[in-house]
Coordinates of C-alpha atoms in Angstrom, one line a residue:
M1 CA 88.4 68.7 107.9
D2 CA 91.1 69.8 110.4
D3 CA 93.0 73.5 109.9
F4 CA 96.0 71.6 108.4
D5 CA 94.0 69.7 105.5
L6 CA 94.3 72.0 102.8
R7 CA 93.4 70.1 99.8
M8 CA 91.1 71.1 97.3
S9 CA 87.5 69.6 97.4
T10 CA 87.4 66.4 95.3
S11 CA 83.9 67.8 93.9
V12 CA 85.8 71.0 92.8
E13 CA 88.7 69.0 90.9
P14 CA 87.0 68.7 87.6
L15 CA 86.2 72.4 87.6
Y16 CA 89.7 73.4 88.3
E17 CA 90.9 71.1 85.4
A18 CA 88.4 72.8 83.2
V19 CA 89.9 76.2 84.3
K20 CA 93.3 75.0 83.5
A21 CA 92.2 73.8 80.0
F22 CA 90.1 76.9 79.4
I23 CA 93.0 79.3 80.1
R24 CA 95.5 77.2 77.9
D25 CA 92.6 76.7 75.0
E26 CA 91.0 79.8 75.0
V27 CA 92.8 82.8 76.9
D28 CA 96.5 82.3 76.2
P29 CA 96.1 81.9 72.2
I30 CA 94.2 85.3 72.2
T31 CA 96.2 87.3 74.6
E32 CA 99.1 88.5 72.2
E33 CA 96.3 89.7 69.5
F34 CA 94.2 91.1 72.3
H35 CA 97.1 93.5 73.4
R36 CA 98.1 93.9 69.8
L37 CA 94.7 95.3 68.8
G38 CA 95.0 98.0 71.6
E39 CA 98.2 99.2 70.0
N40 CA 98.1 102.7 68.3
R41 CA 94.4 103.2 68.9
E42 CA 93.1 106.7 68.0
E43 CA 91.2 107.0 71.3
R44 CA 93.5 106.5 74.2
W45 CA 90.5 106.2 76.8
S46 CA 88.6 103.4 74.6
W47 CA 89.2 100.0 73.3
G48 CA 91.0 99.1 70.1
D49 CA 89.0 97.9 67.2
G50 CA 88.3 94.3 67.6
Q51 CA 89.6 94.2 71.3
L52 CA 86.1 93.6 73.0
E53 CA 84.8 91.5 70.3
L54 CA 87.7 89.1 70.9
L55 CA 87.1 89.1 74.5
E56 CA 83.4 88.8 74.3
V57 CA 83.8 85.4 72.3
A58 CA 85.9 84.3 75.4
K59 CA 83.5 85.4 77.8
T60 CA 80.6 83.6 75.9
K61 CA 82.6 80.5 75.8
A62 CA 83.4 80.7 79.4
R63 CA 80.0 81.1 80.4
E64 CA 78.5 78.2 78.3
Q65 CA 81.0 76.1 79.8
G66 CA 79.9 77.1 83.2
L67 CA 83.2 78.8 84.2
W68 CA 81.8 82.1 85.7
N69 CA 81.7 84.1 88.7
F70 CA 83.8 81.7 90.8
F71 CA 84.5 84.3 93.7
L72 CA 80.9 84.1 95.0
P73 CA 79.9 81.8 97.8
D74 CA 76.5 81.8 96.9
A75 CA 75.6 78.8 94.6
E76 CA 72.7 80.7 92.8
T77 CA 75.0 83.6 91.7
G78 CA 78.4 82.1 91.4
Q79 CA 79.9 78.3 92.1
G80 CA 79.5 78.1 95.5
L81 CA 83.1 77.7 96.1
S82 CA 84.7 77.5 99.5
N83 CA 87.6 80.4 99.9
L84 CA 90.1 77.6 100.0
D85 CA 88.8 75.9 96.6
Y86 CA 88.8 79.1 95.1
A87 CA 92.5 79.6 96.2
Y88 CA 93.7 76.9 93.8
I89 CA 91.4 78.4 90.9
A90 CA 92.6 81.9 91.4
N91 CA 96.2 80.7 91.2
E92 CA 95.7 79.7 87.9
L93 CA 93.9 83.1 86.8
G94 CA 96.8 84.8 88.1
K95 CA 99.1 83.0 85.4
N96 CA 97.5 85.4 82.8
R97 CA 96.2 88.8 83.5
L98 CA 93.3 88.4 80.9
A99 CA 92.1 85.3 82.4
S100 CA 90.2 86.8 85.1
E101 CA 87.8 89.0 83.3
C102 CA 87.4 86.2 80.7
L103 CA 85.9 84.3 83.5
N104 CA 84.2 87.5 85.0
C105 CA 86.3 87.4 88.2
S106 CA 88.2 90.7 87.7
A107 CA 88.8 93.3 90.6
P108 CA 87.3 95.6 91.5
D109 CA 84.1 94.0 89.9
T110 CA 84.4 91.1 92.5
G111 CA 84.4 93.1 95.9
N112 CA 82.0 95.3 94.3
M113 CA 79.5 92.5 93.5
E114 CA 80.2 90.8 96.7
V115 CA 79.1 93.5 98.6
L116 CA 75.9 94.3 96.4
E117 CA 75.0 90.6 96.8
R118 CA 75.3 90.8 100.6
V119 CA 73.8 94.0 101.5
G120 CA 72.4 95.6 98.6
T121 CA 68.5 95.8 98.2
A122 CA 66.3 94.2 95.6
E123 CA 66.5 97.5 93.5
Q124 CA 70.2 97.8 94.0
K125 CA 70.9 94.2 92.9
Q126 CA 68.5 94.6 89.7
Q127 CA 70.1 97.7 88.5
W128 CA 73.8 97.0 89.0
L129 CA 74.5 93.4 90.7
E130 CA 72.6 91.6 87.5
P131 CA 74.6 93.3 84.7
L132 CA 77.9 93.1 86.6
L133 CA 77.2 89.1 87.4
E134 CA 76.3 88.9 83.5
G135 CA 79.9 90.7 82.7
K136 CA 78.0 93.4 80.7
I137 CA 79.3 96.4 82.8
R138 CA 82.3 97.3 84.9
S139 CA 82.5 99.0 88.3
A140 CA 84.8 100.8 90.6
Y141 CA 85.4 101.6 94.3
A142 CA 86.1 105.3 95.3
M143 CA 87.9 105.3 98.7
T144 CA 91.4 106.8 98.4
E145 CA 92.0 110.5 98.7
P146 CA 94.8 112.8 97.9
A147 CA 94.4 114.9 101.1
V148 CA 94.4 112.4 103.6
M149 CA 96.3 109.2 104.7
S150 CA 93.6 106.9 103.3
S151 CA 95.1 103.6 105.1
D152 CA 93.6 105.3 108.1
A153 CA 89.8 105.3 106.5
K154 CA 88.5 107.2 109.3
Q155 CA 90.2 110.4 108.0
V156 CA 88.0 109.9 104.5
Q157 CA 86.7 113.6 104.0
T158 CA 84.5 113.4 101.0
N159 CA 81.0 114.1 102.3
A160 CA 77.5 113.4 101.7
V161 CA 74.6 115.2 103.1
L162 CA 70.9 114.5 103.0
D163 CA 69.0 117.0 101.1
G164 CA 65.5 115.8 100.9
E165 CA 65.2 112.7 98.9
E166 CA 68.9 113.0 97.7
W167 CA 72.3 112.7 98.5
L168 CA 74.5 115.9 97.9
I169 CA 78.1 114.6 97.7
N170 CA 81.3 116.9 97.8
G171 CA 84.8 115.6 97.7
E172 CA 88.2 114.4 95.9
K173 CA 89.4 110.9 95.1
F174 CA 92.2 109.4 93.5
Y175 CA 93.5 106.1 92.1
I176 CA 90.2 105.2 91.2
S177 CA 90.9 101.8 89.5
G178 CA 88.9 100.9 86.5
A179 CA 87.1 104.2 86.2
G180 CA 88.8 105.1 83.0
D181 CA 87.4 102.0 81.2
P182 CA 84.0 103.2 79.0
R183 CA 82.3 100.2 80.2
C184 CA 82.3 101.6 83.9
K185 CA 79.2 102.7 85.0
I186 CA 78.8 102.9 88.8
M187 CA 81.2 103.3 91.7
I188 CA 80.7 102.3 95.3
T189 CA 81.9 105.4 97.0
M190 CA 83.1 105.9 100.7
V191 CA 81.7 109.0 102.3
R192 CA 81.2 110.8 105.5
T193 CA 77.7 111.3 106.4
N194 CA 77.7 111.5 110.1
P195 CA 80.7 113.8 111.4
D196 CA 79.2 113.8 115.0
A197 CA 78.6 110.4 115.5
D198 CA 81.2 107.7 117.1
T199 CA 84.3 107.1 115.2
Y200 CA 83.4 104.0 113.2
K201 CA 79.8 105.2 112.5
Q202 CA 80.8 108.7 110.5
Q203 CA 81.3 106.7 107.1
S204 CA 78.7 105.3 104.7
Q205 CA 78.9 103.8 101.3
I206 CA 77.0 105.2 98.5
L207 CA 76.4 104.0 95.0
V208 CA 77.0 106.6 92.6
P209 CA 76.9 106.4 88.8
I210 CA 80.0 107.5 86.9
D211 CA 78.0 109.8 84.7
A212 CA 75.9 111.6 87.4
P213 CA 76.2 115.4 86.8
G214 CA 79.0 116.8 89.2
V215 CA 81.2 113.6 88.8
N216 CA 84.6 115.0 86.9
I217 CA 87.3 112.8 86.1
L218 CA 90.3 115.0 85.9
G219 CA 92.6 112.2 84.6
P220 CA 94.6 109.1 85.1
M221 CA 97.2 108.8 88.1
H222 CA 100.4 107.1 86.6
V223 CA 101.7 104.1 88.0
F224 CA 105.6 103.9 87.5
G225 CA 104.6 106.2 84.4
S226 CA 101.9 104.4 82.9
D227 CA 98.3 105.7 82.6
D228 CA 97.1 102.0 82.3
A229 CA 94.6 103.1 79.6
P230 CA 91.8 102.3 79.2
H231 CA 91.2 100.8 82.7
G232 CA 93.0 103.8 84.5
H233 CA 93.4 104.6 88.1
M234 CA 91.6 107.9 87.8
H235 CA 91.4 111.2 90.0
I236 CA 87.8 112.1 90.3
T237 CA 86.2 115.3 92.0
F238 CA 82.8 115.2 93.2
E239 CA 80.8 118.6 92.7
D240 CA 77.5 119.0 94.2
V241 CA 76.6 115.2 92.7
R242 CA 73.2 114.1 93.6
V243 CA 71.9 110.5 93.8
P244 CA 68.8 109.3 95.3
K245 CA 68.5 108.6 98.9
D246 CA 68.0 105.0 98.3
N247 CA 71.6 104.6 96.9
I248 CA 73.1 104.0 100.3
L249 CA 74.4 100.8 101.0
L250 CA 73.2 99.1 104.1
G251 CA 72.4 102.5 106.1
E252 CA 74.2 105.5 107.3
G253 CA 77.1 105.0 109.4
R254 CA 77.8 101.5 108.4
G255 CA 80.8 102.0 106.0
F256 CA 83.2 100.4 108.0
E257 CA 81.1 97.6 108.3
I258 CA 81.0 97.1 104.6
S259 CA 84.5 97.6 104.1
Q260 CA 85.3 94.4 106.4
L261 CA 82.8 92.4 104.3
R262 CA 84.7 93.5 101.1
L263 CA 88.6 93.6 102.2
G264 CA 88.9 90.1 103.5
P265 CA 87.9 88.3 100.3
G266 CA 89.5 90.9 98.1
R267 CA 92.7 90.9 99.8
I268 CA 93.1 87.1 99.6
H269 CA 92.1 87.0 96.2
H270 CA 94.6 89.2 95.1
C271 CA 97.3 87.1 97.0
M272 CA 95.7 83.9 95.1
R273 CA 96.5 85.5 91.7
S274 CA 99.8 86.6 92.7
I275 CA 101.1 83.4 93.2
G276 CA 100.0 82.5 89.8
A277 CA 102.1 85.3 88.7
A278 CA 105.0 84.2 90.8
E279 CA 104.6 80.6 89.3
K280 CA 104.4 82.5 85.6
A281 CA 107.7 84.3 86.4
I282 CA 109.6 81.0 87.2
E283 CA 108.4 79.4 84.2
M284 CA 109.9 82.3 82.3
M285 CA 112.9 82.3 84.3
V286 CA 113.8 78.9 83.7
D287 CA 112.9 79.1 79.9
R288 CA 115.3 81.9 79.4
G289 CA 118.0 80.1 81.4
L290 CA 117.6 77.0 79.1
S291 CA 117.7 79.0 75.8
R292 CA 120.5 81.1 76.1
E293 CA 124.3 80.3 76.2
G294 CA 127.2 82.4 77.4
F295 CA 131.0 81.7 78.4
G296 CA 130.5 78.2 77.5
K297 CA 127.5 77.4 79.6
K298 CA 123.6 77.4 79.2
L299 CA 122.6 80.8 81.2
I300 CA 120.9 78.6 83.9
N301 CA 123.9 77.2 84.9
L302 CA 125.9 80.5 85.1
G303 CA 126.6 82.2 88.5
K304 CA 124.1 81.6 91.4
N305 CA 121.1 81.1 88.6
M306 CA 120.1 77.5 89.7
E307 CA 120.1 78.6 93.4
I308 CA 118.0 81.5 92.2
V309 CA 115.4 79.0 90.7
S310 CA 115.4 77.0 93.9
R311 CA 114.9 80.1 96.2
S312 CA 112.2 81.0 93.9
R313 CA 110.3 77.9 94.1
I314 CA 110.6 77.4 97.9
E315 CA 109.3 81.0 98.1
V316 CA 106.2 80.2 96.0
E317 CA 105.4 76.8 98.1
A318 CA 105.5 78.7 101.4
M319 CA 103.5 81.7 100.1
R320 CA 100.9 79.1 98.5
L321 CA 100.7 77.1 102.2
M322 CA 100.1 80.7 103.7
V323 CA 97.4 81.6 101.5
L324 CA 95.7 78.3 101.7
R325 CA 95.8 78.5 105.3
A326 CA 94.5 82.0 105.6
A327 CA 91.7 81.0 103.2
K328 CA 90.8 77.9 105.2
A329 CA 90.5 80.3 108.1
M330 CA 88.1 82.4 106.3
D331 CA 86.0 79.5 106.0
T332 CA 85.9 78.1 109.4
L333 CA 86.4 81.1 111.4
G334 CA 84.7 84.0 109.3
N335 CA 86.3 87.2 107.8
A336 CA 86.5 89.0 110.8
E337 CA 88.4 86.2 113.1
A338 CA 90.7 85.5 110.0
R339 CA 92.0 88.8 110.0
V340 CA 95.4 88.1 111.2
W341 CA 95.9 85.2 108.5
V342 CA 94.6 87.6 105.9
S343 CA 96.9 90.3 106.9
A344 CA 99.8 88.2 107.0
V345 CA 99.6 86.9 103.4
K346 CA 98.8 90.5 102.3
A347 CA 102.3 91.5 103.9
M348 CA 104.1 88.7 102.6
V349 CA 102.9 87.7 99.2
P350 CA 103.2 90.7 97.0
E351 CA 106.9 91.3 98.6
K352 CA 108.1 88.1 97.8
C353 CA 106.2 88.0 94.3
C354 CA 108.1 91.2 93.4
D355 CA 111.3 89.5 94.5
I356 CA 110.9 86.4 92.0
I357 CA 109.7 88.6 89.2
N358 CA 112.7 90.8 89.5
E359 CA 114.9 87.7 89.2
S360 CA 113.1 86.7 86.3
I361 CA 113.7 90.1 84.7
Q362 CA 117.2 89.8 85.6
M363 CA 117.6 86.3 84.0
H364 CA 115.9 87.8 80.7
G365 CA 118.7 91.0 80.6
A366 CA 117.4 94.1 78.9
A367 CA 114.6 92.4 77.1
G368 CA 113.1 91.8 80.6
V369 CA 112.3 95.4 81.3
S370 CA 111.0 95.7 77.5
Q371 CA 107.6 95.3 75.9
W372 CA 108.6 92.1 74.5
F373 CA 107.8 90.3 78.1
P374 CA 105.1 90.9 80.3
L375 CA 107.5 91.1 83.5
A376 CA 107.8 94.7 83.7
D377 CA 103.8 94.8 83.9
M378 CA 103.8 92.0 86.2
W379 CA 106.3 93.5 88.9
H380 CA 104.4 97.1 88.6
A381 CA 101.2 95.1 89.4
Q382 CA 102.8 93.4 92.5
R383 CA 104.5 96.5 93.5
T384 CA 101.3 98.3 93.5
L385 CA 99.6 95.8 95.4
R386 CA 101.8 96.8 98.5
L387 CA 99.8 100.0 98.5
A388 CA 96.6 99.5 96.6
D389 CA 95.1 96.9 99.6
G390 CA 96.9 98.7 102.2
P391 CA 100.3 99.3 102.8
D392 CA 102.5 96.5 104.1
E393 CA 103.0 98.4 107.3
V394 CA 99.4 98.3 108.3
H395 CA 99.4 94.4 107.8
H396 CA 102.3 93.9 109.7
H397 CA 100.8 96.0 112.5
V398 CA 97.6 94.0 112.4
V399 CA 99.9 90.5 112.8
A400 CA 102.2 92.1 115.5
R401 CA 99.3 93.4 117.5
S402 CA 97.7 90.0 117.6
E403 CA 101.2 88.5 118.8
V404 CA 101.6 91.2 121.5
K405 CA 98.1 90.5 122.8
N406 CA 98.5 86.8 122.9
R407 CA 101.5 87.1 125.0
E408 CA 100.3 89.6 127.3
S409 CA 97.3 87.4 128.0
E410 CA 99.4 84.4 128.6
R411 CA 101.8 86.2 130.7
S412 CA 98.9 87.6 132.7
M413 CA 97.6 84.2 133.5
G414 CA 100.9 83.0 134.5
L415 CA 101.0 80.4 131.6
V416 CA 104.5 81.2 130.4
T417 CA 108.0 82.1 131.4
D418 CA 108.4 85.8 131.7
H419 CA 111.7 86.0 129.8
T420 CA 112.1 89.8 130.9
L421 CA 113.3 88.7 134.2
G422 CA 116.5 87.3 133.4
G423 CA 118.6 84.9 135.9
P424 CA 121.9 84.0 136.3
V425 CA 124.2 83.6 133.4
A426 CA 126.2 80.3 133.4
P427 CA 130.0 81.1 133.5
A428 CA 131.8 80.5 130.3
M429 CA 133.5 77.2 130.0
A430 CA 137.3 77.4 130.2
F431 CA 139.3 76.5 127.4
S432 CA 141.1 73.3 128.0
G433 CA 144.1 72.3 125.7
P434 CA 145.2 69.2 124.6

């Protein structure tokens, strides 16, 4: 298969159709009731009566139908899908925010499970990976810190010192997504263990149970005014937290190595789901335009609304091709070599999805920013992605750096014309009248 053959594998087509049917028949019908049960709950950082029971019914059906853990490439624990094939399925998951959890494909668990599967010891896998794969617990990834620019992970200050047979951890993290969920039991935590080592050997990643003494959840960080309870994006301090020496992942000083394992697939999975969200926004935009009238015309025919729909569709198809190409690059080149493609889609997709959702909001008028429609939450999610998986500027820098490096190499080998040298400019042609 060449780089431009972006078709889904024939063998995966039945699975893809089964996922679409499951979301239509099992997830969409319970979504409104799931959120209704969560309203006005007495304990904000818990789930409303009946919510988890409703979710578990859907999860059980998904497992029974084999619609489970799609993101893992190992056929023994997941579906054995390529990144390219998973891209098609993740697109469908992105159309309903409840769908990913129903099929056990939710972030941050997906990235954490992939890390544990690839680098975890047998004991770590038994204690944490197995219940995650079974959908019995949730997890979190603790890296971002309030005191430093965490997009440069070399600056992470939370430290871990080996004290006998235990790591002693002190530091502060924030925006730790999912740590508010009472089902969250474990955090993969980025720490500094080797401050005198080479720059990229100073950081390690350690498994920290969320109920370990000294782990203090101070409260949620709000996202556009919302605390996103009970999932939450928590502000946490680590005060003399002790965990066993064997809780380290892969070994001391290998934190950046693990990050590259995690961030490649994680970033592109978000982009895959984002396209599904943009598709949903277009569907809602068109439905609204066809169902409302004003000034003697349907809303869809007023102003430039038809052009807005057209531009939105074109943007979605362009994003889809970029994401599929990035997924194919990961399959054929590996995560590290495909980094430029991954950064390209990470810079492109959330921004364009924000624009499309924003147009859908506009088509819905004041109701578009209300609780009556999911558009406000959809926009918040996409806008947050422009920071959560690394700021846009970092991804643009990766792409531009590659472009500059390639051009410098071509110029040094004399393979291209150096356009900076200039040359004589042809004189303007004199105007000749009739």
